[in-house]
PDB file of N, CA and C in Angstrom:
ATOM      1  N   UNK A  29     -45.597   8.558 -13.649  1.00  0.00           N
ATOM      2  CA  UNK A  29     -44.390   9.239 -14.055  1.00  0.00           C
ATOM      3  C   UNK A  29     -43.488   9.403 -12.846  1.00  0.00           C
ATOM      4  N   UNK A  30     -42.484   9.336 -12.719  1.00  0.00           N
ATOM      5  CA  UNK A  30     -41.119   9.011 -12.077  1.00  0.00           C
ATOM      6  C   UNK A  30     -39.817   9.366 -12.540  1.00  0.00           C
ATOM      7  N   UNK A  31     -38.940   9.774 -12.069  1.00  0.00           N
ATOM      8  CA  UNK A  31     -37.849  10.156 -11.899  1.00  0.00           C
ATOM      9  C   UNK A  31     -36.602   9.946 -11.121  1.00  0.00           C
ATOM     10  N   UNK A  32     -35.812   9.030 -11.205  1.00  0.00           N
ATOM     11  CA  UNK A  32     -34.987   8.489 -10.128  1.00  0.00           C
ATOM     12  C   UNK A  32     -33.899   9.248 -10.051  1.00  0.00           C
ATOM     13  N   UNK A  33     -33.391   9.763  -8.766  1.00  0.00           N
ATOM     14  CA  UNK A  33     -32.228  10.451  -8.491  1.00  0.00           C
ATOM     15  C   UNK A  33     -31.280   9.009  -7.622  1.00  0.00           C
ATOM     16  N   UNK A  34     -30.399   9.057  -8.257  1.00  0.00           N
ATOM     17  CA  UNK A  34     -29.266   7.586  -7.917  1.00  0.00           C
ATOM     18  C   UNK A  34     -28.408   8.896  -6.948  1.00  0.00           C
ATOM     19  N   UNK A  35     -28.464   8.073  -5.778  1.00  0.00           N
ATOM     20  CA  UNK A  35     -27.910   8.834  -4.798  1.00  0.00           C
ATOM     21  C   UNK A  35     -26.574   7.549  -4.352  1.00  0.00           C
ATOM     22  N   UNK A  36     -25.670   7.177  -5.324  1.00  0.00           N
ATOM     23  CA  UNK A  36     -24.557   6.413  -5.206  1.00  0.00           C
ATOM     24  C   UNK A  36     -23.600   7.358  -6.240  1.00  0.00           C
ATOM     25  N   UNK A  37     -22.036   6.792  -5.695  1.00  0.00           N
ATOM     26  CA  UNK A  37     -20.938   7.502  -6.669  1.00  0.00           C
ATOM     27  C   UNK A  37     -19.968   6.853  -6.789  1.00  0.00           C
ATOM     28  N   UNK A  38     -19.042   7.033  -8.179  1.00  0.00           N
ATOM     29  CA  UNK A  38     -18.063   6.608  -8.870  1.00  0.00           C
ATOM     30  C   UNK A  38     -16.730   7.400  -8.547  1.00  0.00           C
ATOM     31  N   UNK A  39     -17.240   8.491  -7.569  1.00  0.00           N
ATOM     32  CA  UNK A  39     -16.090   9.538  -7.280  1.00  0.00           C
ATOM     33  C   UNK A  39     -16.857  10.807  -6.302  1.00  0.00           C
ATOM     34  N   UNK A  40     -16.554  11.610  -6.553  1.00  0.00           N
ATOM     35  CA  UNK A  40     -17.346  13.019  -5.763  1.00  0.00           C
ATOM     36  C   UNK A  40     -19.336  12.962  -6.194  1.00  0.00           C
ATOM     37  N   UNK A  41     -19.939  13.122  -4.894  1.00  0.00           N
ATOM     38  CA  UNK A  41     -21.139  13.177  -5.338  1.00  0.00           C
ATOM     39  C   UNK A  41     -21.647  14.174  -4.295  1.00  0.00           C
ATOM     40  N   UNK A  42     -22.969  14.739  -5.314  1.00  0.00           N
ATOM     41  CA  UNK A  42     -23.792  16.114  -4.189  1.00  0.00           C
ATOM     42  C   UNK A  42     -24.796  15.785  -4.374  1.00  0.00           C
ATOM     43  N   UNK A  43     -24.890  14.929  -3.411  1.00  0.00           N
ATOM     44  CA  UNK A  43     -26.659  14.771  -3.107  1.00  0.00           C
ATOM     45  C   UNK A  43     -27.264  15.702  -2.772  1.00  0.00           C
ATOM     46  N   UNK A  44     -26.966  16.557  -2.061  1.00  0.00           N
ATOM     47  CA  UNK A  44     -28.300  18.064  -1.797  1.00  0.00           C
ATOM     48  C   UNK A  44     -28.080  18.418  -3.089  1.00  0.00           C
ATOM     49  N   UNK A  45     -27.578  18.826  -3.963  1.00  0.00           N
ATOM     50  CA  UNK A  45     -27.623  19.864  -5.354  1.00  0.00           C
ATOM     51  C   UNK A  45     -28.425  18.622  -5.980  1.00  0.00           C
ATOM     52  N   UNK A  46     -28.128  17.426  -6.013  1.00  0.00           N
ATOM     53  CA  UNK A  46     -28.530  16.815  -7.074  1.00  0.00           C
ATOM     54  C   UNK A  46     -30.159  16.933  -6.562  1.00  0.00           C
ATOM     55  N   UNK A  47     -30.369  16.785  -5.449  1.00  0.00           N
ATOM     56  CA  UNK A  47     -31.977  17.131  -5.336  1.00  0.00           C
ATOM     57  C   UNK A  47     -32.645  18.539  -5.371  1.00  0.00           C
ATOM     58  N   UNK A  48     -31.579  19.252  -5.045  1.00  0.00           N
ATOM     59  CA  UNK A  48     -31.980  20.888  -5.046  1.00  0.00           C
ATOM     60  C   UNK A  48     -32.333  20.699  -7.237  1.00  0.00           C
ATOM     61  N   UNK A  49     -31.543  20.414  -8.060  1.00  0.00           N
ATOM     62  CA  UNK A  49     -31.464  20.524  -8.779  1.00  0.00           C
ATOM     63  C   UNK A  49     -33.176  19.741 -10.169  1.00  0.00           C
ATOM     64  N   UNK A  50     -33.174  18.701  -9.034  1.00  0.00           N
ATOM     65  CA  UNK A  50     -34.228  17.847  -9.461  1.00  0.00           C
ATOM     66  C   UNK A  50     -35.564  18.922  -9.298  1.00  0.00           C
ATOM     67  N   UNK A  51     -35.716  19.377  -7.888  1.00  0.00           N
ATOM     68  CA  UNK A  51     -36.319  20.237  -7.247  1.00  0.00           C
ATOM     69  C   UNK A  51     -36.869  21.328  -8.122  1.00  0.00           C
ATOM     70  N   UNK A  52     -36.144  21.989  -8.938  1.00  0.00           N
ATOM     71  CA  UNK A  52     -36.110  23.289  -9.186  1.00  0.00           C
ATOM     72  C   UNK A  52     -36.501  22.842 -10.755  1.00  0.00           C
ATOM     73  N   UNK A  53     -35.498  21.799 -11.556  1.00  0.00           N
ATOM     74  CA  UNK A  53     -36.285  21.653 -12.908  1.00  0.00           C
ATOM     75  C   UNK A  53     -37.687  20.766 -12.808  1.00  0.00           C
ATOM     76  N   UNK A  54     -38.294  20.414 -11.871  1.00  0.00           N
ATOM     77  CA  UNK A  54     -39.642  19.817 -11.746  1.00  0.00           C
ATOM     78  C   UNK A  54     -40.808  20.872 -11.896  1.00  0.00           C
ATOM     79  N   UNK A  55     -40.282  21.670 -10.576  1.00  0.00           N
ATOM     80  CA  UNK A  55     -41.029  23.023 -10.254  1.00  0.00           C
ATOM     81  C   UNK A  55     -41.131  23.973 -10.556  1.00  0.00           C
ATOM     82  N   UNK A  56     -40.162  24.689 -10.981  1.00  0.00           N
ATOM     83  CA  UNK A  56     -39.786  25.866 -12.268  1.00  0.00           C
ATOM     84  C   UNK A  56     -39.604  25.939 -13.790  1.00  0.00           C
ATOM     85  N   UNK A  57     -39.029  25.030 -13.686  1.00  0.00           N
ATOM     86  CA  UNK A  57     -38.990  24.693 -14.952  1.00  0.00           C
ATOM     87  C   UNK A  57     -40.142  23.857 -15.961  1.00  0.00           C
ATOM     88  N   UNK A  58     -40.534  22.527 -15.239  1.00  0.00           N
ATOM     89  CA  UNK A  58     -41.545  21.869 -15.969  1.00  0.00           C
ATOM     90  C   UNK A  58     -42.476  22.449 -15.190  1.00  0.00           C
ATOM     91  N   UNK A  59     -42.421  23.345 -14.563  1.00  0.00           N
ATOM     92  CA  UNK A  59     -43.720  23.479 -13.902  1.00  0.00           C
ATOM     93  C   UNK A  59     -45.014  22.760 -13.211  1.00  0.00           C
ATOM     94  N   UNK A  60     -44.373  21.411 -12.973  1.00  0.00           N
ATOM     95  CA  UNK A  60     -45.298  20.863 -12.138  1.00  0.00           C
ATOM     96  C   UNK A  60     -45.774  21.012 -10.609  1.00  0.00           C
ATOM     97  N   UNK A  61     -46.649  20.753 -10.255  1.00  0.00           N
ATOM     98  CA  UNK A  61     -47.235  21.674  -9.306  1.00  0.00           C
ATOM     99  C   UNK A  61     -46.812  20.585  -8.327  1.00  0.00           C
ATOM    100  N   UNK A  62     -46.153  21.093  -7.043  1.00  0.00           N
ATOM    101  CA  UNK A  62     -45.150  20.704  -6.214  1.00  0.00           C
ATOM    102  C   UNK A  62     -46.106  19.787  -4.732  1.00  0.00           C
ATOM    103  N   UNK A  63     -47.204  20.393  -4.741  1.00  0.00           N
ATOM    104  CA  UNK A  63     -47.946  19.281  -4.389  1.00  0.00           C
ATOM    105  C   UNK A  63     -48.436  18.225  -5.224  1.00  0.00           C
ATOM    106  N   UNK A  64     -48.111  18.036  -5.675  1.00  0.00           N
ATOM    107  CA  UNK A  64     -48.241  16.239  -6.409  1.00  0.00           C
ATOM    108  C   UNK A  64     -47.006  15.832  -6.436  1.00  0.00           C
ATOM    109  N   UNK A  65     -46.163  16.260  -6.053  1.00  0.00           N
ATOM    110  CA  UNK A  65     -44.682  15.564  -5.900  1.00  0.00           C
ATOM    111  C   UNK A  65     -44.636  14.694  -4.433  1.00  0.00           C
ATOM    112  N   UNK A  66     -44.210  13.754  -4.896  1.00  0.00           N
ATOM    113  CA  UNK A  66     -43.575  12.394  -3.734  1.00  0.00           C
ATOM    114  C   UNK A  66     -42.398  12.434  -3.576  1.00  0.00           C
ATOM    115  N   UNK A  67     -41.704  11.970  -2.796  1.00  0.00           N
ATOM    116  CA  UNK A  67     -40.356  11.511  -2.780  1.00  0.00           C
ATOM    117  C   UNK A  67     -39.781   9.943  -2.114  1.00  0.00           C
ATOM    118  N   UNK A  68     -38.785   9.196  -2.436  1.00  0.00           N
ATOM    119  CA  UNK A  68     -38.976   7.700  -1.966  1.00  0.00           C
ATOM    120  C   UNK A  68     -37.805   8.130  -1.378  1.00  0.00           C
ATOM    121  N   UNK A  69     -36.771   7.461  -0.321  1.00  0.00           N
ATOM    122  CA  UNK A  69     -35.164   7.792   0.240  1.00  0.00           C
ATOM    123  C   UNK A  69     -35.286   5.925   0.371  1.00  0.00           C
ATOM    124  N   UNK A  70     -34.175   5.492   0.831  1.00  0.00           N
ATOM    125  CA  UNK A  70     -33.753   3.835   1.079  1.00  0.00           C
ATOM    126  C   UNK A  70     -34.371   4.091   2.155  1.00  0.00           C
ATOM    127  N   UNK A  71     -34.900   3.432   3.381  1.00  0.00           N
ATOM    128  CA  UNK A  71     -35.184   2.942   4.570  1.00  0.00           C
ATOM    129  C   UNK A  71     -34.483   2.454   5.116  1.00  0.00           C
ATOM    130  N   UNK A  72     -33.491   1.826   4.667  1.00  0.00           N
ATOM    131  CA  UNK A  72     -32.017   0.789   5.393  1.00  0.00           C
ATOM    132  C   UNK A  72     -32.569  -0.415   5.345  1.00  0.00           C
ATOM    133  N   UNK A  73     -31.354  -1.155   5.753  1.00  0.00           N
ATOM    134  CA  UNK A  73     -31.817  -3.229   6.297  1.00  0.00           C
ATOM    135  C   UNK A  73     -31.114  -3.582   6.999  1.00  0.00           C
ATOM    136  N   UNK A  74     -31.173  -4.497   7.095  1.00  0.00           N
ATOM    137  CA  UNK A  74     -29.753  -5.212   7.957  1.00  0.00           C
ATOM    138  C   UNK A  74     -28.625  -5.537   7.436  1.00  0.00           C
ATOM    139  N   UNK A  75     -28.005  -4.619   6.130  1.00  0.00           N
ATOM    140  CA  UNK A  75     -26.971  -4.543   5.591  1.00  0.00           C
ATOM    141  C   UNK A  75     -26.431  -2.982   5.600  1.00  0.00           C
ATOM    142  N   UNK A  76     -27.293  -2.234   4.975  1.00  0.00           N
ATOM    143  CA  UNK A  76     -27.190  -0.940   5.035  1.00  0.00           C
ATOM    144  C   UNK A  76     -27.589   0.208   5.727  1.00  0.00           C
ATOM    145  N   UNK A  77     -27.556   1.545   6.375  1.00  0.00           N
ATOM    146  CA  UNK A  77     -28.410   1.922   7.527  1.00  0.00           C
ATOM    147  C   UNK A  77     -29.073   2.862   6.442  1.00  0.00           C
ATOM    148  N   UNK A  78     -30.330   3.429   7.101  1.00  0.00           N
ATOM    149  CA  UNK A  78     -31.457   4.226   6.582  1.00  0.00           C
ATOM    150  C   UNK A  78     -30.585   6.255   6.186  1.00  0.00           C
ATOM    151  N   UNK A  79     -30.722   6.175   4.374  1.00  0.00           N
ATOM    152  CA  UNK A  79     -30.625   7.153   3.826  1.00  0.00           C
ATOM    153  C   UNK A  79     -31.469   8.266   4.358  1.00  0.00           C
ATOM    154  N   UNK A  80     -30.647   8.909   5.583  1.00  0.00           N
ATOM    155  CA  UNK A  80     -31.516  10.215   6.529  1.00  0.00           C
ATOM    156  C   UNK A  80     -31.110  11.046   5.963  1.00  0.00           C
ATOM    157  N   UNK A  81     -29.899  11.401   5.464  1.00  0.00           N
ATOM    158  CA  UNK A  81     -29.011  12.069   4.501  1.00  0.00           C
ATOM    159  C   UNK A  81     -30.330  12.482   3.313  1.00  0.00           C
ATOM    160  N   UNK A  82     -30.752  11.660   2.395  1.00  0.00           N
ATOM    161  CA  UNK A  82     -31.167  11.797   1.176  1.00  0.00           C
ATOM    162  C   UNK A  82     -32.936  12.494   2.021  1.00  0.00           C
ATOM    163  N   UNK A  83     -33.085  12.002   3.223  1.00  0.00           N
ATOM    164  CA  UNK A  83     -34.762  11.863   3.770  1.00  0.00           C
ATOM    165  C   UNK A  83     -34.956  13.358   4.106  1.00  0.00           C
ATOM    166  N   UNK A  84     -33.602  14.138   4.369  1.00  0.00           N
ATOM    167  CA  UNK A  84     -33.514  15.482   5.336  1.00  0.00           C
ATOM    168  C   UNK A  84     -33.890  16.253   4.176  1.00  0.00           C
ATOM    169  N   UNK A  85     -32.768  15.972   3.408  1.00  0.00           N
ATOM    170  CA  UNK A  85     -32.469  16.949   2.277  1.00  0.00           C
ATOM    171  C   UNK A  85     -34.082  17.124   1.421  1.00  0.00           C
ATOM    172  N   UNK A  86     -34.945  16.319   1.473  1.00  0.00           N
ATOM    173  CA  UNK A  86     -36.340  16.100   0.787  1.00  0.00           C
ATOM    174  C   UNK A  86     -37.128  16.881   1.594  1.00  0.00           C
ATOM    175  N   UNK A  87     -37.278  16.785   3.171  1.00  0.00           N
ATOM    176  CA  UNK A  87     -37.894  17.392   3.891  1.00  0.00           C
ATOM    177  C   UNK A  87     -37.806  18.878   3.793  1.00  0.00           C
ATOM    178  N   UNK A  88     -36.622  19.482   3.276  1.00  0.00           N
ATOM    179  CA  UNK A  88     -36.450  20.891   2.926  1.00  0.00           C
ATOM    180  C   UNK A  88     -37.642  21.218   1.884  1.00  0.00           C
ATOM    181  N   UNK A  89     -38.300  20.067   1.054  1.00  0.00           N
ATOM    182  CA  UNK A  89     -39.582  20.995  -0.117  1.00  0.00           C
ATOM    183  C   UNK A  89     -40.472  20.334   0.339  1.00  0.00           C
ATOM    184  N   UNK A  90     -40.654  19.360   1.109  1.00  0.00           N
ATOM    185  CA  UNK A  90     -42.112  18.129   0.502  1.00  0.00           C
ATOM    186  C   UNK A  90     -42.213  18.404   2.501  1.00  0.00           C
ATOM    187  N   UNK A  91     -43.426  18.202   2.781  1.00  0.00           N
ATOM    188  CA  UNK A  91     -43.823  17.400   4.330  1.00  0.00           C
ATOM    189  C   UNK A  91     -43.680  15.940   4.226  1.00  0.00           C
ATOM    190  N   UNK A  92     -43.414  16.385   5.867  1.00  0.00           N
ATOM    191  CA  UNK A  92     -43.170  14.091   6.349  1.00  0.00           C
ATOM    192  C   UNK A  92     -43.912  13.201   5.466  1.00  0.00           C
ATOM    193  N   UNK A  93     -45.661  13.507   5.525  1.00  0.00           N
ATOM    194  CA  UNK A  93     -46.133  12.231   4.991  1.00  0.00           C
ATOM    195  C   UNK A  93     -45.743  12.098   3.301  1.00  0.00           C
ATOM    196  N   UNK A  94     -45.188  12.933   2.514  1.00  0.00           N
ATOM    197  CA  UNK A  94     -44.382  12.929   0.993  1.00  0.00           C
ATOM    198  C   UNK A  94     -43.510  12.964   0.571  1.00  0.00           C
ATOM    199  N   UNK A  95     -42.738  12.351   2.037  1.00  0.00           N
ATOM    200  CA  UNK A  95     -41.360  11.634   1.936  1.00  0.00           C
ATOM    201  C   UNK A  95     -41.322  10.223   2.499  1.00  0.00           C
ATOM    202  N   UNK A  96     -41.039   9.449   1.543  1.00  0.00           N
ATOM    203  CA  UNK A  96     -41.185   8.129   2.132  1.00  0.00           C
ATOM    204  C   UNK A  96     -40.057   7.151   2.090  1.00  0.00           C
ATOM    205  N   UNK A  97     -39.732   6.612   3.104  1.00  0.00           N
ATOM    206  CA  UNK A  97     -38.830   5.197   3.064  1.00  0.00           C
ATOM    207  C   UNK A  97     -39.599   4.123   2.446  1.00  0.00           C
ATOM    208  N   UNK A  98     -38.528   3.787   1.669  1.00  0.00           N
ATOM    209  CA  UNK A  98     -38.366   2.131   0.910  1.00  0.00           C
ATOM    210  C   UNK A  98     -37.789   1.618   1.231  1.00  0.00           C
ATOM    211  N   UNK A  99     -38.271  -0.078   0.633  1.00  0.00           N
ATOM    212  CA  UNK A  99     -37.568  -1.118   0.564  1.00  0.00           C
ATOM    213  C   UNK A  99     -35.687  -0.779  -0.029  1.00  0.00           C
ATOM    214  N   UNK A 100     -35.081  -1.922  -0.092  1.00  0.00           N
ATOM    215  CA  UNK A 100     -33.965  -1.969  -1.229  1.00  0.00           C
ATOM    216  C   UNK A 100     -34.734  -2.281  -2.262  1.00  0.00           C
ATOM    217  N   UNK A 101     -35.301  -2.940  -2.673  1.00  0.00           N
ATOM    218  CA  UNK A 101     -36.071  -3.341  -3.676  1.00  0.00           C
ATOM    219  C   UNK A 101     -36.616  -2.404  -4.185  1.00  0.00           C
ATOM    220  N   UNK A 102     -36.850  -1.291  -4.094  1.00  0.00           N
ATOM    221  CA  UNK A 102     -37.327  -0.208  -4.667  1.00  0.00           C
ATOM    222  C   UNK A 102     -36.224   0.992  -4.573  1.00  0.00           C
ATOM    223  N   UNK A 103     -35.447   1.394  -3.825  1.00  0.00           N
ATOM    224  CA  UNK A 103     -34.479   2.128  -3.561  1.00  0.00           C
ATOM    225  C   UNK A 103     -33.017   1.962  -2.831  1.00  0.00           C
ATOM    226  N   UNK A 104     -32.553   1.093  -4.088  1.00  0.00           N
ATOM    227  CA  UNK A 104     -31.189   0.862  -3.767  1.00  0.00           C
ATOM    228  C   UNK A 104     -30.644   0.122  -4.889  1.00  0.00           C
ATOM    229  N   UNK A 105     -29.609   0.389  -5.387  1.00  0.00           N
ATOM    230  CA  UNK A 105     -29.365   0.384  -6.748  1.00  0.00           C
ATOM    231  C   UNK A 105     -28.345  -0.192  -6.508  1.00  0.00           C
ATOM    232  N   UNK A 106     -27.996  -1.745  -7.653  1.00  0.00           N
ATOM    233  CA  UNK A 106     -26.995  -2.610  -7.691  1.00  0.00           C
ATOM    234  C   UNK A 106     -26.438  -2.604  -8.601  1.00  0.00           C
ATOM    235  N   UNK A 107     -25.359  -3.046  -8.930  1.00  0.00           N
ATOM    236  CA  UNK A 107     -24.756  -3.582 -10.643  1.00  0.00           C
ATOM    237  C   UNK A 107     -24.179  -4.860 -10.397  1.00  0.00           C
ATOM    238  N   UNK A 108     -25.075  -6.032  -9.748  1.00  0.00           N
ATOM    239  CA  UNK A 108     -24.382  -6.996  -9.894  1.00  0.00           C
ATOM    240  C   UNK A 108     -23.704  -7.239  -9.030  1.00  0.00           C
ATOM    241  N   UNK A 109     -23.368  -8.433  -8.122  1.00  0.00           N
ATOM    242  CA  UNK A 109     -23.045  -9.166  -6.543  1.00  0.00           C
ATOM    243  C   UNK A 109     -21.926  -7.723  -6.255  1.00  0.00           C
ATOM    244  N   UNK A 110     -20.629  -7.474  -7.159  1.00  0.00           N
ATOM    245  CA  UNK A 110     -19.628  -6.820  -7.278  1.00  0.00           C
ATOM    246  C   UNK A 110     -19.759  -5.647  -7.443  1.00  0.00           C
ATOM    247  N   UNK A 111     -20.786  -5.366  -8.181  1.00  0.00           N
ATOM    248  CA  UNK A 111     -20.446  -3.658  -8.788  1.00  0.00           C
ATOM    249  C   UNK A 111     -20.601  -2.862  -7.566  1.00  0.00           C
ATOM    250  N   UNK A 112     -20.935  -1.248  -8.430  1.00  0.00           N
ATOM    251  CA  UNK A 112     -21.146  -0.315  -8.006  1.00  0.00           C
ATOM    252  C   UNK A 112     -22.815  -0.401  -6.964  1.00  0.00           C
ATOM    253  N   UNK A 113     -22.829   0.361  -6.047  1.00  0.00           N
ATOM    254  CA  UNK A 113     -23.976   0.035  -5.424  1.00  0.00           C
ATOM    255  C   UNK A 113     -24.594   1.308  -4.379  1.00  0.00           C
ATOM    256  N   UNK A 114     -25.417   1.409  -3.849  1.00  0.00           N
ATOM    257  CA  UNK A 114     -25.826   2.242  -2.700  1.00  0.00           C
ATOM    258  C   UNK A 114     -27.388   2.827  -2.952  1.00  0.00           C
ATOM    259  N   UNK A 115     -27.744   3.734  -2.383  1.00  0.00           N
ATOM    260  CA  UNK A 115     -29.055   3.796  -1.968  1.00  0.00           C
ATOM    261  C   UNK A 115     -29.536   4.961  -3.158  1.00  0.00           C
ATOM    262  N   UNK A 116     -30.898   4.662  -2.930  1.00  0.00           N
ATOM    263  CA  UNK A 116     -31.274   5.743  -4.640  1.00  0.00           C
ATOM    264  C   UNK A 116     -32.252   6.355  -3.714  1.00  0.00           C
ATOM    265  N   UNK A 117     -32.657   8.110  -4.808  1.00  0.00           N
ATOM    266  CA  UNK A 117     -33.903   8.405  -4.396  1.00  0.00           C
ATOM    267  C   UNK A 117     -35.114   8.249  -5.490  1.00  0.00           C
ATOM    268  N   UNK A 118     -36.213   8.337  -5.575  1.00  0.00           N
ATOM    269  CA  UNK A 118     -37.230   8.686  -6.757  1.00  0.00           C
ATOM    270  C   UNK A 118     -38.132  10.060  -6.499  1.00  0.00           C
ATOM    271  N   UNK A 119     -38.592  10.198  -7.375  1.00  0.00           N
ATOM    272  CA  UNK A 119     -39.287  11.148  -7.192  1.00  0.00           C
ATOM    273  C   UNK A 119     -40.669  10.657  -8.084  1.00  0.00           C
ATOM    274  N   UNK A 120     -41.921  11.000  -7.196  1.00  0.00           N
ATOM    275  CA  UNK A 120     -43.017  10.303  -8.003  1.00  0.00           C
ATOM    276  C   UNK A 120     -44.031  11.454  -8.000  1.00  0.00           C
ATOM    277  N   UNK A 121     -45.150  11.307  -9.336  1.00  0.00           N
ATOM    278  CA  UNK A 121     -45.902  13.035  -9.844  1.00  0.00           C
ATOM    279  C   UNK A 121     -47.229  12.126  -9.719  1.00  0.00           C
ATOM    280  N   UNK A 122     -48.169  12.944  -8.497  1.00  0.00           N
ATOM    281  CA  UNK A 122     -49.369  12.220  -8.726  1.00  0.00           C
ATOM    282  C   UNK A 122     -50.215  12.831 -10.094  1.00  0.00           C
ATOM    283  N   UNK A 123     -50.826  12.111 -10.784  1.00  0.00           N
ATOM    284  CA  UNK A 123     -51.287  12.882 -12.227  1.00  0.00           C
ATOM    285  C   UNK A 123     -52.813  13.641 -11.847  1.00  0.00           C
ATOM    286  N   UNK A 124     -53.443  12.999 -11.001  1.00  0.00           N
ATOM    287  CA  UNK A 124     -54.985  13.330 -10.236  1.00  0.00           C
ATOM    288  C   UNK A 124     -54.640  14.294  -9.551  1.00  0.00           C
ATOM    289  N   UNK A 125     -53.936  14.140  -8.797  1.00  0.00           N
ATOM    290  CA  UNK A 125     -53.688  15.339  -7.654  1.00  0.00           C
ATOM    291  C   UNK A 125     -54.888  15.317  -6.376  1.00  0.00           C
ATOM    292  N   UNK A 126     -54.794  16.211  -5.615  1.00  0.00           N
ATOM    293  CA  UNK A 126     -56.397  16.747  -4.712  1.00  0.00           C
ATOM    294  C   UNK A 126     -56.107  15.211  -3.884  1.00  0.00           C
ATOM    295  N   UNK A 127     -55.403  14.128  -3.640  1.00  0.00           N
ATOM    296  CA  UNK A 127     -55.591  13.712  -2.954  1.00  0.00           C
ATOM    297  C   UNK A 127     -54.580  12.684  -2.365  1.00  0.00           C
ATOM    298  N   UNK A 128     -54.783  11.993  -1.323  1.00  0.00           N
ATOM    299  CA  UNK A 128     -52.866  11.350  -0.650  1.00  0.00           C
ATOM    300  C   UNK A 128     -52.828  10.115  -1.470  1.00  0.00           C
ATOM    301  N   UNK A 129     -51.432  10.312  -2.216  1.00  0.00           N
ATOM    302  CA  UNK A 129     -51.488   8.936  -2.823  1.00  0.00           C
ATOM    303  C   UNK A 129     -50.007   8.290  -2.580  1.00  0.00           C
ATOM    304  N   UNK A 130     -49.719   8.533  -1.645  1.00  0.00           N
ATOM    305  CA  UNK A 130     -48.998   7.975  -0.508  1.00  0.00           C
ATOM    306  C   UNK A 130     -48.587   6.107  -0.925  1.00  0.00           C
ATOM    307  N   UNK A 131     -50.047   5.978  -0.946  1.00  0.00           N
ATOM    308  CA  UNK A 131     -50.519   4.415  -0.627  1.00  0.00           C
ATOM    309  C   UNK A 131     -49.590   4.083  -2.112  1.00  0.00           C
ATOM    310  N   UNK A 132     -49.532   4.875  -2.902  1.00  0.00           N
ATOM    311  CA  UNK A 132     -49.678   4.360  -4.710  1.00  0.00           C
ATOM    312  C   UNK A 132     -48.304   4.307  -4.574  1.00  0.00           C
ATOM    313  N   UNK A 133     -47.437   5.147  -4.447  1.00  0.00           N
ATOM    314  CA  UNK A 133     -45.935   5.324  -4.262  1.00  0.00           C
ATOM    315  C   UNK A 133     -45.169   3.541  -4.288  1.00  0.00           C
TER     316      UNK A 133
END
C-alpha cells in the first residue's frame, strides 16, 4: 500500500502542507502506526537536482534511514516529452511492521 504525493505544479504549490497534510491523515486519522511509514523524495540526475526540499520536509516525522531517494523512474512524474513534469514523493506502509523494510521500498 502506497500513496503518492506529486510534488509538481500547474500554478501555486505547498509542498510542506501537502506532506504535513498526508502526515496527519495517515497518522491521526487512519491511524496507522507511523513507524511503518516510508517515505521516497527524487534523488536528482543529470537533468534535474536532488528534491532536498521534499527530503527535509519528511525528515520533520520519519528518521534518515525512512526517508529515501529515488530513481526518476520511481519519483518523478511526466506527461509526455512536453507536458507537465517534476519530482514526486510516495509514501509507503510496511503491513508486517517490527522490521527495516527499507530494502522493499
Amino acid at each position: 500500500f502506497f500513496e503518492m504525493l506529486g510534488t509538481w505544479s500547474f500554478g501555486d504549490y505547498f509542498k510542506k502542507e501537502a506532506i504535513d497534510y498526508a502526515w496527519t491523515l495517515l497518522t491521526e486519522v487512519y491511524k496507522l502506526d507511523p513507524d511503518r511509514l516510508y517515505a521516497t523524495y527524487f534523488e536528482g540526475d543529470d537533468r534535474v537536482e536532488e528534491d532536498t526540499e521534499a527530503r527535509d520536509f519528511w525528515l520533520q516525522y520519519l528518521p534518515p534511514e525512512r526517508v529515501i531517494g529515488c530513481s526518476a523512474k520511481d519519483n518523478f512524474w511526466e506527461m509526455g516529452e512536453t507536458g507537465p513534469c517534476g519530482p514526486c514523493s510516495e509514501i509507503h506502509y510496511d503491513r508486517i511492521g517490527g522490521r527495516d523494510a527499507s530494502s522493499l521500498v
